mmCIF file of C-alpha atoms in Angstrom:
data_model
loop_
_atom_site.group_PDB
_atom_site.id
_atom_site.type_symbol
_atom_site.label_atom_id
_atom_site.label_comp_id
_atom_site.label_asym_id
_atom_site.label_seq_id
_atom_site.Cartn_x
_atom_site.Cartn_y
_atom_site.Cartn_z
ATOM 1 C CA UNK A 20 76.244 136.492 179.421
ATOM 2 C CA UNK A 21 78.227 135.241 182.471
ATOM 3 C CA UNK A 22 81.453 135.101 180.803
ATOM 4 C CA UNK A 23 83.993 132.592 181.511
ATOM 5 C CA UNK A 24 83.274 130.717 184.386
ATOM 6 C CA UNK A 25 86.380 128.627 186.763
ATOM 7 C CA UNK A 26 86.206 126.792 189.735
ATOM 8 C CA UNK A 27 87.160 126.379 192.077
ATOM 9 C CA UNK A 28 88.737 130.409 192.795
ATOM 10 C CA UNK A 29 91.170 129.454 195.066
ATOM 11 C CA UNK A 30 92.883 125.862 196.087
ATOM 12 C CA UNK A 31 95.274 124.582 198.793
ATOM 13 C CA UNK A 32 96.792 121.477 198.817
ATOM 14 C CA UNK A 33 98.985 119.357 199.982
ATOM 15 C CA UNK A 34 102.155 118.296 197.403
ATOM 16 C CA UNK A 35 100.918 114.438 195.932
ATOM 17 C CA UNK A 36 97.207 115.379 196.118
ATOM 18 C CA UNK A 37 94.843 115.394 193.165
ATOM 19 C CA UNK A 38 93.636 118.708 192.291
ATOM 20 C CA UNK A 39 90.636 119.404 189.420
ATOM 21 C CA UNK A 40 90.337 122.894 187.963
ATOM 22 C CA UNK A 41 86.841 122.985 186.096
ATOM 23 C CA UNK A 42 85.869 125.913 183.412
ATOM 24 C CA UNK A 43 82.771 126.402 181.778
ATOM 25 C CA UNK A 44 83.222 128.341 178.409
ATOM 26 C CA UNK A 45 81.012 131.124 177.036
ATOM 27 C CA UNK A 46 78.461 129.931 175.365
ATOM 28 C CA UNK A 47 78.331 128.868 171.630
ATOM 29 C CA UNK A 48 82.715 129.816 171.742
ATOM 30 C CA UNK A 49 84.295 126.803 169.639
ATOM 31 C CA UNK A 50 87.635 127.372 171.479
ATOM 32 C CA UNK A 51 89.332 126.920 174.629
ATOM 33 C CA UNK A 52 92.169 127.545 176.117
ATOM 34 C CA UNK A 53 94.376 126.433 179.399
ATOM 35 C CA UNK A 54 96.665 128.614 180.495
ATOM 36 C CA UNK A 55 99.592 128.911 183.649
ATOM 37 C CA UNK A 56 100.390 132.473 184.565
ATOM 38 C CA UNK A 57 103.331 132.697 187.227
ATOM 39 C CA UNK A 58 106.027 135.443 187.921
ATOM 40 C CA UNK A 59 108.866 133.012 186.685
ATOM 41 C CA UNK A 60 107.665 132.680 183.591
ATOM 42 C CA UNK A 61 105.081 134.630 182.936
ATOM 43 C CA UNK A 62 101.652 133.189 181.114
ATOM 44 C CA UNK A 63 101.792 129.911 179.312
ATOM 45 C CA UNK A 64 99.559 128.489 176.831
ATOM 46 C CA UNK A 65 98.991 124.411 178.485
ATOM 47 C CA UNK A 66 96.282 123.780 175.416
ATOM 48 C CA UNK A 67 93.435 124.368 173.658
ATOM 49 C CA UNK A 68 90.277 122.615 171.940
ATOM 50 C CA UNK A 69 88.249 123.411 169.006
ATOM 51 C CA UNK A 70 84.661 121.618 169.250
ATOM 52 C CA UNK A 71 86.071 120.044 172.313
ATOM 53 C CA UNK A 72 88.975 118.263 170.378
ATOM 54 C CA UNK A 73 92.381 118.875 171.662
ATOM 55 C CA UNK A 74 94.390 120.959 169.340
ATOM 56 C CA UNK A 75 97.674 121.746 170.434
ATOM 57 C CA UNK A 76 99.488 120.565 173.778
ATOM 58 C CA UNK A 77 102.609 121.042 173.349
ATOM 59 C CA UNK A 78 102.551 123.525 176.310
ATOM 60 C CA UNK A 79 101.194 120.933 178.698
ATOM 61 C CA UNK A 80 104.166 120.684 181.270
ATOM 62 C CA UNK A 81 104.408 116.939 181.530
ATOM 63 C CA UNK A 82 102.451 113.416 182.178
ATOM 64 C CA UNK A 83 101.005 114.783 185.765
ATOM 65 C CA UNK A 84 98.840 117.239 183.698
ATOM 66 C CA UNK A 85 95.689 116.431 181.795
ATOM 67 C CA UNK A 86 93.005 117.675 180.355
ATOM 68 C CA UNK A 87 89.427 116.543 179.251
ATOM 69 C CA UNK A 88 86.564 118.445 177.621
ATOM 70 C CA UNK A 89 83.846 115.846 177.790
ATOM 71 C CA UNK A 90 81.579 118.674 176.087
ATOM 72 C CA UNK A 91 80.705 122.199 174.341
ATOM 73 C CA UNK A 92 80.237 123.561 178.103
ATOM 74 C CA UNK A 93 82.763 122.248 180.471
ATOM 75 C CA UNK A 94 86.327 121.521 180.457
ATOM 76 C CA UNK A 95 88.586 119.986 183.305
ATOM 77 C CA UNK A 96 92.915 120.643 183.912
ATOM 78 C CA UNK A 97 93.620 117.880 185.981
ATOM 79 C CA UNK A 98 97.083 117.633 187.898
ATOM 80 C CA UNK A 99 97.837 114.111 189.484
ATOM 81 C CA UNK A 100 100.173 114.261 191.511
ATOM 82 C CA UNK A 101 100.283 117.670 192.557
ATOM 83 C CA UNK A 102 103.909 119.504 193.069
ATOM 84 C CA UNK A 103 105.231 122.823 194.615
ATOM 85 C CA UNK A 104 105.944 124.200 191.395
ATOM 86 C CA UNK A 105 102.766 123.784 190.158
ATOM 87 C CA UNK A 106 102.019 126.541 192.282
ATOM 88 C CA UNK A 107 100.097 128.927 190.201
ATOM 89 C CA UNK A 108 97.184 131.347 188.471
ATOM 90 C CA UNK A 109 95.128 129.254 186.057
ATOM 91 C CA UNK A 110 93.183 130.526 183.809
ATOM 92 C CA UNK A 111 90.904 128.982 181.259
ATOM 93 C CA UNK A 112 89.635 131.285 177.966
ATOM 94 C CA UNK A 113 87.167 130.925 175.220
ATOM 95 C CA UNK A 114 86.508 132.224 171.336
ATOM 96 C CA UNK A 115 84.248 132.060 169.266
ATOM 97 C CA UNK A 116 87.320 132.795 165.669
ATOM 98 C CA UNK A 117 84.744 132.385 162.872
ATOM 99 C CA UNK A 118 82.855 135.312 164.524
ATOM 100 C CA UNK A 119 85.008 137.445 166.562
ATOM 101 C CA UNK A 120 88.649 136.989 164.811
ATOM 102 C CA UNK A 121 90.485 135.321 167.887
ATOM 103 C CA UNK A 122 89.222 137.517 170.745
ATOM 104 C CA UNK A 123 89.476 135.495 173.412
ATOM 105 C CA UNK A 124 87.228 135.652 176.884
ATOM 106 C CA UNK A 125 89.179 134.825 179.989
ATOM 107 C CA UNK A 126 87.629 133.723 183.318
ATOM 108 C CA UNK A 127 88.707 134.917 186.437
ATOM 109 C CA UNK A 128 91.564 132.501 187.006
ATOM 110 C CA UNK A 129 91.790 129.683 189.746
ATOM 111 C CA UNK A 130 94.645 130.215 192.337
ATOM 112 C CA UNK A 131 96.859 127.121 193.356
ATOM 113 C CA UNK A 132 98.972 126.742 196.104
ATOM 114 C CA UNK A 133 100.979 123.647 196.717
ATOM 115 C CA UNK A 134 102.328 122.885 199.945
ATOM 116 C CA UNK B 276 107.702 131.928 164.061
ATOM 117 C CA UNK B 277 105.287 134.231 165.352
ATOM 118 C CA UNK B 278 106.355 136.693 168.342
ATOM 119 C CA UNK B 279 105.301 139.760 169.915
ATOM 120 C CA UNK B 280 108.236 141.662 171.665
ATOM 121 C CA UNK B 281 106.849 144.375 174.284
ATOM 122 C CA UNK B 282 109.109 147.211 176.373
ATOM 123 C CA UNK B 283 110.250 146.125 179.783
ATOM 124 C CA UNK B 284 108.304 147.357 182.744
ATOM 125 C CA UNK B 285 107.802 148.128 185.176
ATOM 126 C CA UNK B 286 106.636 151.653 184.143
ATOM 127 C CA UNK B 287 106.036 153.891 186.507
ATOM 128 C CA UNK B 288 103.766 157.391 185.617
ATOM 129 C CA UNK B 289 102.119 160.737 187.377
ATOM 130 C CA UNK B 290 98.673 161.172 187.308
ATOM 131 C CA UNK B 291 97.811 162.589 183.754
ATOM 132 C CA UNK B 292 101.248 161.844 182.168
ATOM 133 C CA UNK B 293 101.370 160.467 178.545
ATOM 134 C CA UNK B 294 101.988 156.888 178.447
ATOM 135 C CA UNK B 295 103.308 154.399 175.343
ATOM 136 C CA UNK B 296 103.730 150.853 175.706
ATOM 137 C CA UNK B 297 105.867 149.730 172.840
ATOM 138 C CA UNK B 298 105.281 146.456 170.842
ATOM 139 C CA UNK B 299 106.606 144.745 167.930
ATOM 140 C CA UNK B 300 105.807 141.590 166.473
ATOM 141 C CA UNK B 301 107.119 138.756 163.871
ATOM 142 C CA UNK B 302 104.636 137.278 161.787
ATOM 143 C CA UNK B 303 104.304 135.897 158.115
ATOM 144 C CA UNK B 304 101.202 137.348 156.383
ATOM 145 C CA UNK B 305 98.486 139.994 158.269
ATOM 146 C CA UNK B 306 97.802 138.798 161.688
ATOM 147 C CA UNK B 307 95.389 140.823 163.887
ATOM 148 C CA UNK B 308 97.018 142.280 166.916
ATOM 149 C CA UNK B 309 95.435 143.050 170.060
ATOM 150 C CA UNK B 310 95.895 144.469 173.656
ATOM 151 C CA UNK B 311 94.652 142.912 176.570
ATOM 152 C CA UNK B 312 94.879 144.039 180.038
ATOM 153 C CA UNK B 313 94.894 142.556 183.819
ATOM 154 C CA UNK B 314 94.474 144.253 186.835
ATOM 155 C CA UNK B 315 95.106 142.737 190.029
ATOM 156 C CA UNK B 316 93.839 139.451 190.832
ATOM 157 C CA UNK B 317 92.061 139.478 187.912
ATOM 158 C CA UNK B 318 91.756 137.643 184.356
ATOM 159 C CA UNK B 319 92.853 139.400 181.271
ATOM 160 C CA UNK B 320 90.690 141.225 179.203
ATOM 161 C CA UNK B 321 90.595 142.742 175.732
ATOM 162 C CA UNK B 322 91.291 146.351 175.853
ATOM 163 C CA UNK B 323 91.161 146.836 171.800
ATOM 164 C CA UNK B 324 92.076 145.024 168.878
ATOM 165 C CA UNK B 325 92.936 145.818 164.758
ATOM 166 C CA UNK B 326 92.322 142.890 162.233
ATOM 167 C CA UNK B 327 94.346 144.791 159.337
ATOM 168 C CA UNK B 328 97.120 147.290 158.717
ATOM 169 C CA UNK B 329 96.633 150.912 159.404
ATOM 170 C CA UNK B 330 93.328 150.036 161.477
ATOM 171 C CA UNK B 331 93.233 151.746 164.629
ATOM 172 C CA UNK B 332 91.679 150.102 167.987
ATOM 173 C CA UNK B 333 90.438 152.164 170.884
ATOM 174 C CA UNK B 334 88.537 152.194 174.202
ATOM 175 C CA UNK B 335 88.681 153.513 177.596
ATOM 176 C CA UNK B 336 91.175 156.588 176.293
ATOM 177 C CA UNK B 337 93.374 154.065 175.191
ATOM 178 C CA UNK B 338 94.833 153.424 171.401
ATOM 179 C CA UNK B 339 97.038 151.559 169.037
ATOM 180 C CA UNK B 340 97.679 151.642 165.113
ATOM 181 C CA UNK B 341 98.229 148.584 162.788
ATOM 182 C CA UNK B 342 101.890 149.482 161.576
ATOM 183 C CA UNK B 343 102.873 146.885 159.115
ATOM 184 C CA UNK B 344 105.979 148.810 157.829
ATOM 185 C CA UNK B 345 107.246 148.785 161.064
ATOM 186 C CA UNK B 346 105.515 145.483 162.515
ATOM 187 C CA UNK B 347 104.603 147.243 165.595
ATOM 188 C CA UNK B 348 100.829 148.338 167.650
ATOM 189 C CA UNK B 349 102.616 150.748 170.378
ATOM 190 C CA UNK B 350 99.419 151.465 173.064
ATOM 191 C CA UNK B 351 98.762 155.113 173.736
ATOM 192 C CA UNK B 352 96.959 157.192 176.389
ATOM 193 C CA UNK B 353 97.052 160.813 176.765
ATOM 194 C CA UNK B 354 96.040 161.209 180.153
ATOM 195 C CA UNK B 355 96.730 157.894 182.506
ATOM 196 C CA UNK B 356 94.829 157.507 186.133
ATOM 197 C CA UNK B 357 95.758 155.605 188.973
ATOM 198 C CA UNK B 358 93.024 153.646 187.731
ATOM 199 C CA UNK B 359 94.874 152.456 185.243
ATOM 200 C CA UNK B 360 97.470 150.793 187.230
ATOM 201 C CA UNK B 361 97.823 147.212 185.616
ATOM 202 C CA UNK B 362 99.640 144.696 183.542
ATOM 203 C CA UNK B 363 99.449 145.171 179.555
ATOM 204 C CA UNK B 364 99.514 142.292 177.242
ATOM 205 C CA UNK B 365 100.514 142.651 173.358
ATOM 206 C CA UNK B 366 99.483 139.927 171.296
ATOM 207 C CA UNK B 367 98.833 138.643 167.971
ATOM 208 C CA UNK B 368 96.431 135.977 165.807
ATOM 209 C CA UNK B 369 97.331 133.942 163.314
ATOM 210 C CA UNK B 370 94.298 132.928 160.925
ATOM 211 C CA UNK B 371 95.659 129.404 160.163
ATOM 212 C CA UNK B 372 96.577 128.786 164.073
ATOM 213 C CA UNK B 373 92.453 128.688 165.144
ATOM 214 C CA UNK B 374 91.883 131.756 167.432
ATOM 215 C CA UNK B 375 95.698 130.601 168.950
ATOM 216 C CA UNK B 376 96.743 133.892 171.038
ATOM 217 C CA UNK B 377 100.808 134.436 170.732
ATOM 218 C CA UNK B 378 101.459 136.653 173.830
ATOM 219 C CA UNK B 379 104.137 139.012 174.869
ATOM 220 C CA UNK B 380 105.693 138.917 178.095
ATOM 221 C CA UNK B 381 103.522 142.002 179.358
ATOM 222 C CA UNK B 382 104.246 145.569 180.780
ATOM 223 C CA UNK B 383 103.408 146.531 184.565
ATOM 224 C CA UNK B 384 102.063 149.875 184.696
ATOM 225 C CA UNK B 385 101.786 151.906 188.127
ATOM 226 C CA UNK B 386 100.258 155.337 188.188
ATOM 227 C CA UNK B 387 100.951 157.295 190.677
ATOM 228 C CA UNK B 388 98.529 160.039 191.915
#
């Protein structure tokens, strides 16, 4: 399996751009996960689906942040517009609960700097 | 509500030293517990997990024990390597919370050789 997959790896942008991070989930996991790791405040759940249903955001920071997961395979975190202090490691997770009691997979993490 | 308290890093070890990474948690009911690990510029991944009291998880060396009396799954390794220089993540599943990871606030580990 190719595990949790996020793209892009890295971004740079300018502060009041768009940015899309995109995360394709192992597959057949029911669940997944956004989260914000920085050294402030450490890692932060944003939200998560079950069967592509948003579940919980509560963590989601405010309005500028979104996210979508149109199906089983692909989710988007979408930050509009784009701020200094969203400066961050995102990283998107999956788990399958029914079968593997909450472990969750984590991709790689996309890297976000805001200018 | 659910918490996971972990020891303050960062920790800093010799080559072959004995290391313990203490954690405590706050739950209602049994929740399975679980250590997860990042090294740098890297995702976190599951190191080893117990789904009931007195269970014991292990891999790579490493190991923790279900302690309900105490509410605690301290991570143990009798011999660290500089390979093992990363941050260590405590956390712990609720059943009725769907797969929902509570984290603690992790533990930096440095080995030195």
């Amino acid at each position: 399996d190719a595990g949790v997959i996020q793209s892009p790896r890295h971004e740079v942008t300018e502060m009041g751009q768009e940015v899309t991070l995109r995360c394709k989930p192992i597959s057949g996991h029911d669940y997944l996960f956004w989260y914000r790791q920085t050294m402030m405040r450490g890692l932060e759940l944003l939200i998560y689906f079950n069967n592509n249903v948003p579940i919980d955001d509560s963590g989601m920071p405010e309005d500028r942040f979104s996210a979508k997961m149109p199906n089983a395979s692909f989710s988007t975190l979408k930050i509009q517009p784009s701020e200094p202090r969203d400066s961050a490691v995102y990283f998107c997770a999956s788990s399958s609960f029914g079968s593997d009691r909450g472990t969750q997979y984590f991709g790689p993490g996309t890297r976000l700097l805001v200018l | 509500g659910n918490s996971v308290t972990q020891m303050e890093g960062p920790v800093t070890l010799s080559e072959e030293a004995f290391l313990t990474i203490n954690c405590t948690y706050t739950a209602t009911g049994y929740p399975s517990l679980f250590w997860y690990v990042q090294y740098p510029g890297e995702g976190l991944q599951l190191l080893l997990k117990a789904t009931k009291a007195d269970d014991k998880g292990s891999n790579k060396g490493f190991e923790a024990t279900y302690r309900k009396e105490t509410t605690s799954f301290h991570l143990e390794k009798g011999s660290v390597q500089v390979s093992d220089s990363a941050v260590y993540f405590c956390a712990l599943s609720r059943d009725n919370q769907g797969g929902k990871l509570i984290f603690g606030q992790g533990t930096e580990l440095s080995v030195k050789p």
